[in-house]
PDB file of C-alpha atoms in Angstrom:
ATOM      1  CA  MET Z 239     -14.619  10.771   2.386  1.00  0.00           C
ATOM      2  CA  LYS Z 240     -11.629  10.988   0.074  1.00  0.00           C
ATOM      3  CA  ASN Z 241      -8.659   8.606   0.062  1.00  0.00           C
ATOM      4  CA  LYS Z 242      -5.642  10.094   1.804  1.00  0.00           C
ATOM      5  CA  THR Z 243      -1.954   9.375   2.145  1.00  0.00           C
ATOM      6  CA  LEU Z 244      -0.949   8.646   5.729  1.00  0.00           C
ATOM      7  CA  ILE Z 245       2.456   9.873   6.847  1.00  0.00           C
ATOM      8  CA  HIS Z 246       3.758   8.631  10.183  1.00  0.00           C
ATOM      9  CA  SER Z 247       6.743   9.891  12.148  1.00  0.00           C
ATOM     10  CA  ALA Z 248       7.717   9.313  15.754  1.00  0.00           C
ATOM     11  CA  LEU Z 249       9.062  12.842  16.231  1.00  0.00           C
ATOM     12  CA  LEU Z 250       7.770  16.190  14.992  1.00  0.00           C
ATOM     13  CA  CYS Z 251      11.265  17.178  13.830  1.00  0.00           C
ATOM     14  CA  GLU Z 252      11.257  14.162  11.453  1.00  0.00           C
ATOM     15  CA  CYS Z 253       8.272  15.489   9.496  1.00  0.00           C
ATOM     16  CA  GLN Z 254       8.334  19.275   9.980  1.00  0.00           C
ATOM     17  CA  CYS Z 255       9.341  19.727   6.320  1.00  0.00           C
ATOM     18  CA  VAL Z 256       6.215  17.811   5.204  1.00  0.00           C
ATOM     19  CA  ILE Z 257       3.933  19.907   7.414  1.00  0.00           C
ATOM     20  CA  ASN Z 258       5.472  23.118   6.079  1.00  0.00           C
ATOM     21  CA  PHE Z 259       5.563  22.132   2.400  1.00  0.00           C
ATOM     22  CA  PHE Z 260       1.972  20.861   2.235  1.00  0.00           C
ATOM     23  CA  LYS Z 261       0.678  23.511   4.664  1.00  0.00           C
ATOM     24  CA  LEU Z 262      -0.896  20.865   6.893  1.00  0.00           C
ATOM     25  CA  LYS Z 263      -3.145  22.143   9.674  1.00  0.00           C
ATOM     26  CA  GLN Z 264      -2.941  20.754  13.186  1.00  0.00           C
ATOM     27  CA  ASP Z 265      -6.110  19.093  14.478  1.00  0.00           C
ATOM     28  CA  LYS Z 266      -6.214  20.025  18.165  1.00  0.00           C
ATOM     29  CA  SER Z 267      -9.130  17.658  18.872  1.00  0.00           C
ATOM     30  CA  CYS Z 268      -6.584  14.873  19.205  1.00  0.00           C
ATOM     31  CA  SER Z 269      -4.639  15.073  22.474  1.00  0.00           C
ATOM     32  CA  ALA Z 270      -2.855  11.692  22.590  1.00  0.00           C
ATOM     33  CA  PHE Z 271      -0.473  12.620  19.756  1.00  0.00           C
ATOM     34  CA  LYS Z 272      -0.010  15.322  17.121  1.00  0.00           C
ATOM     35  CA  LEU Z 273      -2.327  15.116  14.107  1.00  0.00           C
ATOM     36  CA  TYR Z 274      -2.095  17.254  10.959  1.00  0.00           C
ATOM     37  CA  HIS Z 275      -4.053  16.988   7.726  1.00  0.00           C
ATOM     38  CA  ASN Z 276      -5.376  18.559   4.561  1.00  0.00           C
ATOM     39  CA  GLU Z 277      -7.574  17.221   1.751  1.00  0.00           C
ATOM     40  CA  LYS Z 278      -4.915  14.707   0.597  1.00  0.00           C
ATOM     41  CA  ILE Z 279      -2.648  13.957   3.560  1.00  0.00           C
ATOM     42  CA  VAL Z 280      -3.033  12.772   7.150  1.00  0.00           C
ATOM     43  CA  LEU Z 281       0.139  13.082   9.217  1.00  0.00           C
ATOM     44  CA  VAL Z 282       0.503  11.567  12.686  1.00  0.00           C
ATOM     45  CA  VAL Z 283       3.393  12.200  15.059  1.00  0.00           C
ATOM     46  CA  SER Z 284       3.097   9.276  17.442  1.00  0.00           C
ATOM     47  CA  GLY Z 285       6.015   9.510  19.814  1.00  0.00           C
ATOM     48  CA  ILE Z 286       8.727   6.841  20.006  1.00  0.00           C
ATOM     49  CA  GLY Z 287       8.059   3.116  20.272  1.00  0.00           C
ATOM     50  CA  LYS Z 288       5.542   0.354  19.654  1.00  0.00           C
ATOM     51  CA  GLU Z 289       2.562   1.452  21.767  1.00  0.00           C
ATOM     52  CA  ASN Z 290       2.660   5.080  20.632  1.00  0.00           C
ATOM     53  CA  THR Z 291       2.951   4.003  16.991  1.00  0.00           C
ATOM     54  CA  ILE Z 292       0.067   1.536  17.155  1.00  0.00           C
ATOM     55  CA  ASN Z 293      -2.222   3.959  19.009  1.00  0.00           C
ATOM     56  CA  ALA Z 294      -1.638   6.736  16.469  1.00  0.00           C
ATOM     57  CA  LEU Z 295      -2.118   4.383  13.509  1.00  0.00           C
ATOM     58  CA  ARG Z 296      -5.310   2.947  14.996  1.00  0.00           C
ATOM     59  CA  PHE Z 297      -6.736   6.461  15.228  1.00  0.00           C
ATOM     60  CA  ALA Z 298      -5.704   7.300  11.658  1.00  0.00           C
ATOM     61  CA  PHE Z 299      -7.221   4.162  10.134  1.00  0.00           C
ATOM     62  CA  ASP Z 300     -10.389   4.482  12.250  1.00  0.00           C
ATOM     63  CA  ASN Z 301     -10.983   8.084  11.187  1.00  0.00           C
ATOM     64  CA  PHE Z 302      -9.673   8.397   7.618  1.00  0.00           C
ATOM     65  CA  ILE Z 303      -9.707   6.397   4.388  1.00  0.00           C
ATOM     66  CA  ILE Z 304      -6.040   5.619   3.804  1.00  0.00           C
ATOM     67  CA  SER Z 305      -4.809   4.515   0.365  1.00  0.00           C
ATOM     68  CA  LYS Z 306      -1.057   4.807   1.037  1.00  0.00           C
ATOM     69  CA  ALA Z 307       0.999   4.755   4.238  1.00  0.00           C
ATOM     70  CA  ILE Z 308       4.492   6.230   4.569  1.00  0.00           C
ATOM     71  CA  ASN Z 309       6.759   6.030   7.605  1.00  0.00           C
ATOM     72  CA  ILE Z 310       9.523   8.635   7.530  1.00  0.00           C
ATOM     73  CA  GLY Z 311      12.101   8.934  10.256  1.00  0.00           C
ATOM     74  CA  ILE Z 312      15.661   8.693  11.416  1.00  0.00           C
ATOM     75  CA  ALA Z 313      17.633   5.510  11.960  1.00  0.00           C
ATOM     76  CA  GLY Z 314      20.929   4.527  13.470  1.00  0.00           C
ATOM     77  CA  CYS Z 315      23.437   2.908  11.117  1.00  0.00           C
ATOM     78  CA  LYS Z 316      26.127   0.320  11.882  1.00  0.00           C
ATOM     79  CA  ASP Z 317      28.130   1.051   8.722  1.00  0.00           C
ATOM     80  CA  GLN Z 318      30.266   4.159   9.180  1.00  0.00           C
ATOM     81  CA  SER Z 319      31.072   4.261   5.454  1.00  0.00           C
ATOM     82  CA  ILE Z 320      27.462   5.397   4.875  1.00  0.00           C
ATOM     83  CA  ASP Z 321      27.138   9.155   5.215  1.00  0.00           C
ATOM     84  CA  ILE Z 322      24.955  10.708   7.896  1.00  0.00           C
ATOM     85  CA  GLY Z 323      21.919  12.070   6.061  1.00  0.00           C
ATOM     86  CA  THR Z 324      21.659   9.216   3.526  1.00  0.00           C
ATOM     87  CA  LEU Z 325      18.047   8.284   2.688  1.00  0.00           C
ATOM     88  CA  PHE Z 326      16.978   4.641   2.346  1.00  0.00           C
ATOM     89  CA  THR Z 327      13.825   2.672   1.661  1.00  0.00           C
ATOM     90  CA  THR Z 328      13.736  -0.435   3.817  1.00  0.00           C
ATOM     91  CA  ASN Z 329      10.635  -2.417   2.878  1.00  0.00           C
ATOM     92  CA  LYS Z 330      10.689  -2.305  -0.934  1.00  0.00           C
ATOM     93  CA  LYS Z 331      12.895  -1.110  -3.751  1.00  0.00           C
ATOM     94  CA  ILE Z 332      11.881   2.220  -5.280  1.00  0.00           C
ATOM     95  CA  LYS Z 333      13.493   3.672  -8.393  1.00  0.00           C
ATOM     96  CA  ASN Z 334      16.171   6.308  -7.681  1.00  0.00           C
ATOM     97  CA  LEU Z 335      16.235   5.599  -3.919  1.00  0.00           C
ATOM     98  CA  ASN Z 336      18.795   3.594  -1.932  1.00  0.00           C
ATOM     99  CA  PHE Z 337      17.559   0.339  -0.380  1.00  0.00           C
ATOM    100  CA  THR Z 338      18.878  -1.401   2.738  1.00  0.00           C
ATOM    101  CA  THR Z 339      17.835  -3.585   5.656  1.00  0.00           C
ATOM    102  CA  LEU Z 340      16.354  -2.391   8.958  1.00  0.00           C
ATOM    103  CA  THR Z 341      15.738  -3.871  12.404  1.00  0.00           C
ATOM    104  CA  THR Z 342      13.190  -2.349  14.785  1.00  0.00           C
ATOM    105  CA  ILE Z 343      14.139  -2.504  18.460  1.00  0.00           C
ATOM    106  CA  ASP Z 344      12.388  -1.514  21.690  1.00  0.00           C
ATOM    107  CA  LYS Z 345      15.280   0.270  23.388  1.00  0.00           C
ATOM    108  CA  PRO Z 346      18.412   1.983  22.086  1.00  0.00           C
ATOM    109  CA  LEU Z 347      21.035  -0.426  20.800  1.00  0.00           C
ATOM    110  CA  ASP Z 348      24.604   0.136  21.893  1.00  0.00           C
ATOM    111  CA  ASN Z 349      26.200  -3.103  20.658  1.00  0.00           C
ATOM    112  CA  LYS Z 350      26.305  -3.325  16.887  1.00  0.00           C
ATOM    113  CA  LEU Z 351      27.819  -6.815  16.948  1.00  0.00           C
ATOM    114  CA  ASN Z 352      24.346  -8.350  17.381  1.00  0.00           C
ATOM    115  CA  LEU Z 353      22.805  -6.259  14.594  1.00  0.00           C
ATOM    116  CA  LYS Z 354      22.259  -8.206  11.355  1.00  0.00           C
ATOM    117  CA  THR Z 355      20.912  -5.238   9.372  1.00  0.00           C
ATOM    118  CA  THR Z 356      22.413  -1.937   8.248  1.00  0.00           C
ATOM    119  CA  LEU Z 357      19.880   0.309  10.008  1.00  0.00           C
ATOM    120  CA  VAL Z 358      18.017   0.262  13.306  1.00  0.00           C
ATOM    121  CA  ASP Z 359      14.926   2.194  14.445  1.00  0.00           C
ATOM    122  CA  MET Z 360      12.138   1.917  17.019  1.00  0.00           C
ATOM    123  CA  GLU Z 361       8.910   2.026  14.958  1.00  0.00           C
ATOM    124  CA  ALA Z 362       9.103   0.746  11.364  1.00  0.00           C
ATOM    125  CA  PHE Z 363       8.260  -2.918  12.006  1.00  0.00           C
ATOM    126  CA  TYR Z 364       5.172  -1.996  14.045  1.00  0.00           C
ATOM    127  CA  PHE Z 365       4.172   0.588  11.435  1.00  0.00           C
ATOM    128  CA  GLU Z 366       4.383  -1.904   8.600  1.00  0.00           C
ATOM    129  CA  GLU Z 367       2.653  -4.750  10.468  1.00  0.00           C
ATOM    130  CA  TYR Z 368      -0.252  -2.526  11.512  1.00  0.00           C
ATOM    131  CA  CYS Z 369      -0.706  -0.783   8.160  1.00  0.00           C
ATOM    132  CA  LYS Z 370      -0.745  -3.953   6.073  1.00  0.00           C
ATOM    133  CA  GLN Z 371      -4.018  -4.917   7.735  1.00  0.00           C
ATOM    134  CA  TYR Z 372      -5.635  -1.922   6.001  1.00  0.00           C
ATOM    135  CA  CYS Z 373      -3.663  -0.976   2.898  1.00  0.00           C
ATOM    136  CA  GLU Z 374      -1.189  -2.464   0.442  1.00  0.00           C
ATOM    137  CA  ASN Z 375       0.811   0.611  -0.553  1.00  0.00           C
ATOM    138  CA  ILE Z 376       3.254   0.945   2.357  1.00  0.00           C
ATOM    139  CA  ILE Z 377       6.618   2.706   2.209  1.00  0.00           C
ATOM    140  CA  VAL Z 378       9.252   2.897   4.946  1.00  0.00           C
ATOM    141  CA  LEU Z 379      11.845   5.666   4.518  1.00  0.00           C
ATOM    142  CA  LYS Z 380      14.767   6.163   6.877  1.00  0.00           C
ATOM    143  CA  VAL Z 381      17.478   8.811   7.044  1.00  0.00           C
ATOM    144  CA  VAL Z 382      20.771   7.888   8.712  1.00  0.00           C
ATOM    145  CA  SER Z 383      21.124  10.124  11.768  1.00  0.00           C
ATOM    146  CA  ASP Z 384      23.940   8.484  13.713  1.00  0.00           C
ATOM    147  CA  TYR Z 385      26.158   5.439  14.073  1.00  0.00           C
ATOM    148  CA  LEU Z 386      24.186   3.706  16.827  1.00  0.00           C
ATOM    149  CA  ASP Z 387      24.603   6.486  19.362  1.00  0.00           C
ATOM    150  CA  THR Z 388      22.388   6.005  22.415  1.00  0.00           C
ATOM    151  CA  ASN Z 389      21.440   9.701  22.476  1.00  0.00           C
ATOM    152  CA  ILE Z 390      18.778  11.040  20.108  1.00  0.00           C
ATOM    153  CA  PRO Z 391      20.302  13.782  17.920  1.00  0.00           C
ATOM    154  CA  LYS Z 392      19.262  17.413  18.465  1.00  0.00           C
ATOM    155  CA  LYS Z 393      15.926  18.454  16.934  1.00  0.00           C
ATOM    156  CA  SER Z 394      17.505  21.127  14.739  1.00  0.00           C
ATOM    157  CA  PHE Z 395      19.951  18.545  13.336  1.00  0.00           C
ATOM    158  CA  ILE Z 396      17.091  16.137  12.533  1.00  0.00           C
ATOM    159  CA  ILE Z 397      15.051  18.913  10.877  1.00  0.00           C
ATOM    160  CA  ASP Z 398      18.031  19.723   8.631  1.00  0.00           C
ATOM    161  CA  LEU Z 399      18.618  16.042   7.756  1.00  0.00           C
ATOM    162  CA  MET Z 400      14.980  15.545   6.794  1.00  0.00           C
ATOM    163  CA  GLN Z 401      14.751  18.802   4.847  1.00  0.00           C
ATOM    164  CA  ASN Z 402      17.877  17.903   2.871  1.00  0.00           C
ATOM    165  CA  ASN Z 403      16.267  14.619   1.742  1.00  0.00           C
ATOM    166  CA  PHE Z 404      12.709  15.828   1.215  1.00  0.00           C
ATOM    167  CA  ASN Z 405      13.022  16.457  -2.538  1.00  0.00           C
ATOM    168  CA  GLN Z 406      14.146  12.837  -3.032  1.00  0.00           C
ATOM    169  CA  TRP Z 407      10.900  11.382  -1.691  1.00  0.00           C
ATOM    170  CA  LYS Z 408       8.129  14.006  -1.701  1.00  0.00           C
ATOM    171  CA  SER Z 409       6.833  12.721  -5.064  1.00  0.00           C
ATOM    172  CA  LEU Z 410       5.921   9.451  -3.290  1.00  0.00           C
ATOM    173  CA  ILE Z 411       3.224  11.330  -1.371  1.00  0.00           C
TER     174      ILE Z 411
END
């Protein structure tokens, strides 16, 4: 089996541009979550939260040889001077990409006073902790989708945000 790049998103709308660009095919044999792949890429759409993320990653690492793992998704931002749609790396500095801090939470955050980081999401910490058991090349990418709103933005809005940033990070795949 060939080494592959794993891409993880919680929501299909966060990674639709990747599926389209790389012409990834859905593997219908997996019913617990959405799975797409080709000869170089495995993409899992886990659903939101810790358990969904870990279950999808377990399947990916059990069934594929993964040399790189990328989490791409949306994040809430406490700093309203940062534009909606801004792309950040949150676990390591990468040339030509913005870097900032991120906290992973288990339920939507509505009080930014307690937040010590710029961004907040619901999967990245679990993604990184699980993946580092199996591979060293791990990248967490987040696109600012809101200013800590408790409602998830509309799918079409998320698709547009992700598509607008795709050229900035697709070379990392």
